[in-house]
Phi, psi and omega in degrees: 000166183218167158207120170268126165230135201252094158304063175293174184260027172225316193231142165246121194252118166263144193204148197254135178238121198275346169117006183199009173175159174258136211253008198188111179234164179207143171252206169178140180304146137339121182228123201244147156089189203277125042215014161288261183081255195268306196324299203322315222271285172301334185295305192292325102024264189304346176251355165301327157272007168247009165270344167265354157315290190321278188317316181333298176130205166276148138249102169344327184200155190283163196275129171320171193211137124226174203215134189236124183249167171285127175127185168310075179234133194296191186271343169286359182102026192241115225252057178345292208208123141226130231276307191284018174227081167274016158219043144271143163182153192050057189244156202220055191328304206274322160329288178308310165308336167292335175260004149279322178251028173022083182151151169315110171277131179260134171219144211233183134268168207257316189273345170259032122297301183295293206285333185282275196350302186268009168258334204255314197223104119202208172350313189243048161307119178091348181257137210254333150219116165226207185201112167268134150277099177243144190266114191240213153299319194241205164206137179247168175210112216256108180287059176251150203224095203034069186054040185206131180304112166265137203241323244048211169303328197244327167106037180236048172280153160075048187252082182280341194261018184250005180285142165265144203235307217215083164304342174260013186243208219270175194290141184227165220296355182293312211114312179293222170216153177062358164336144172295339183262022172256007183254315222225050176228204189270346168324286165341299224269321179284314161328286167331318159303303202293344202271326212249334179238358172106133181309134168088357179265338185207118170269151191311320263231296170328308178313306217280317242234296191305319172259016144314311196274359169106003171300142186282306200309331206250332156305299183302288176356283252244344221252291184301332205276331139339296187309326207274260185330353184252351175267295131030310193250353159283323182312316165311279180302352156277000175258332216245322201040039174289141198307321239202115150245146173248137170247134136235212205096173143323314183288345192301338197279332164276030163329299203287003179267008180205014200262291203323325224274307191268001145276005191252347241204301168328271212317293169279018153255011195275150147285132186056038180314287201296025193225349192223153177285138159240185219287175135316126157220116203251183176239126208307138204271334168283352179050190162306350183267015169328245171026254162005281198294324167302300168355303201273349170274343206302313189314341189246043114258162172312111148096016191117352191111328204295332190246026213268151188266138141282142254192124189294165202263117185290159151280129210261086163012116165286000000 
């Protein structure tokens, strides 16, 4: 066993892992800003893994951890910039947990976490390159590239939702303008809402409910919020050329209100479609708990993610 927590800029979702399914998850909100900030961020952490410790039962020895946070984070685990925890920065993740939870801690990104989950047991069995997107407060991005976990120089690959898509649209907590997660994430969505039924007025889950039932207002969101993600993921693949995209995240779960809109909408931003093959675009078979679950493999792999054997795809708990 194991246990992986998946750090978001809303929720920390933590899962107790049997080595084939997750047999025990837990959240907690997240807690951002002064006068919590980092402590607040570690403090939640930690109790997220002794409330799944408790369920475990007895162990012989405490459970391996790992844990995938949002942002910049080197391969030593210190987690430089993250734009949607904004009085985190310079955190020193994997020490510190370590010297809280007396044990090693494995620390990650988060969405490359989402990718080893679904590469190793989800979507992308057997596939030697694909890209997970998870769509959140933000949008992360997860890399594997001729069968290999990609970190980069620094281990800050796959910050995808920092591409700017629009220089001129609205601003985002990076300092830039236009950002792709300022378009196309669980934010966007909200932003939009607010714009079109009034702040505050309409929750996703509402938004979600409302174009299920044929609201036109609340259908065109999700129409334009389409647009925004299928442009994004022709960009990926005119750069990546991957077999396979996994949409995971929060948002993955209105999937059917919007995947069709934005593979008809791929197809014609892709360069050269009808001359090539194109990639598969799912939806992660891990849901939001990709992050998590990927978490709970970080401690057993090899070289870094760089060696992971992949394992045929369990059946996954509802």
């Amino acid at each position: 066993m194991s246990i992986g927590v998946d750090v978001g800029g809303t929720k920390c979702l933590g899962v107790l892992w049997s080595g084939s399914d997750v047999v025990a998850e837990v959240r907690r909100p997240t807690p951002v800003g002064a006068p919590t900030g980092s402590d607040g961020v570690l403090a939640t952490i930690v109790s997220v893994v002794a409330d799944l410790e408790a369920q475990a039962g007895d162990q012989t020895a405490p459970l391996p951890v790992g844990v995938g946070v949002p942002g910049l984070v080197t391969r030593d685990g210190v987690l430089r910039a993250s734009p949607n925890l904004a009085a985190v920065a310079d955190l020193r993740v994997g020490d510190i947990l370590q010297e809280r939870l007396e044990r090693s801690v494995s620390v990650d990104n988060d969405a490359t976490c989402a990718a080893i989950a679904e590469w190793r047991q989800g979507q992308g069995v057997g596939i030697d390159d694909l890209v997970v997107v998870t769509l959140g407060t933000g949008i992360g991005g997860g890399i594997i590239c001729n069968g290999a976990v990609v970190r980069g120089s620094h281990g800050f690959a796959g910050e995808i939702g920092h591409m700017v898509v629009d220089p001129s649209g609205p601003q985002c907590p990076c300092g830039q303008r236009g950002c792709w997660e300022r378009l196309a994430s669980g934010s966007a969505l909200q932003a939009r809402a607010d714009d079109v039924f009034g702040a505050g007025r309409m929750r996703g889950e509402d938004l979600a409910l409302l174009a299920a039932d044929g609201d036109q207002k609340a259908r065109s969101i999700f129409i334009e919020f389409a647009h925004w993600v299928a442009l994004g993921l022709a960009n990926i693949t005119n750069f990546l050329d991957p077999a396979v995209i996994v949409i995971g995240g929060g948002v993955a779960r209105t999937a059917p209100l919007f995947l069709a809109d934005v593979r008809q909408s791929f197809a014609a931003m892709l360069y050269a479609p009808n001359l090539r093959p194109q990639p598969r675009i799912e939806v992660a078979a891990w849901d939001e708990r990709a992050g998590a679950v990927g978490a709970a493999h970080l401690p057993f792999l090899s070289d870094g993610g760089n060696s992971v054997n992949r394992h045929s795809s369990p059946t996954r708990s509802k």
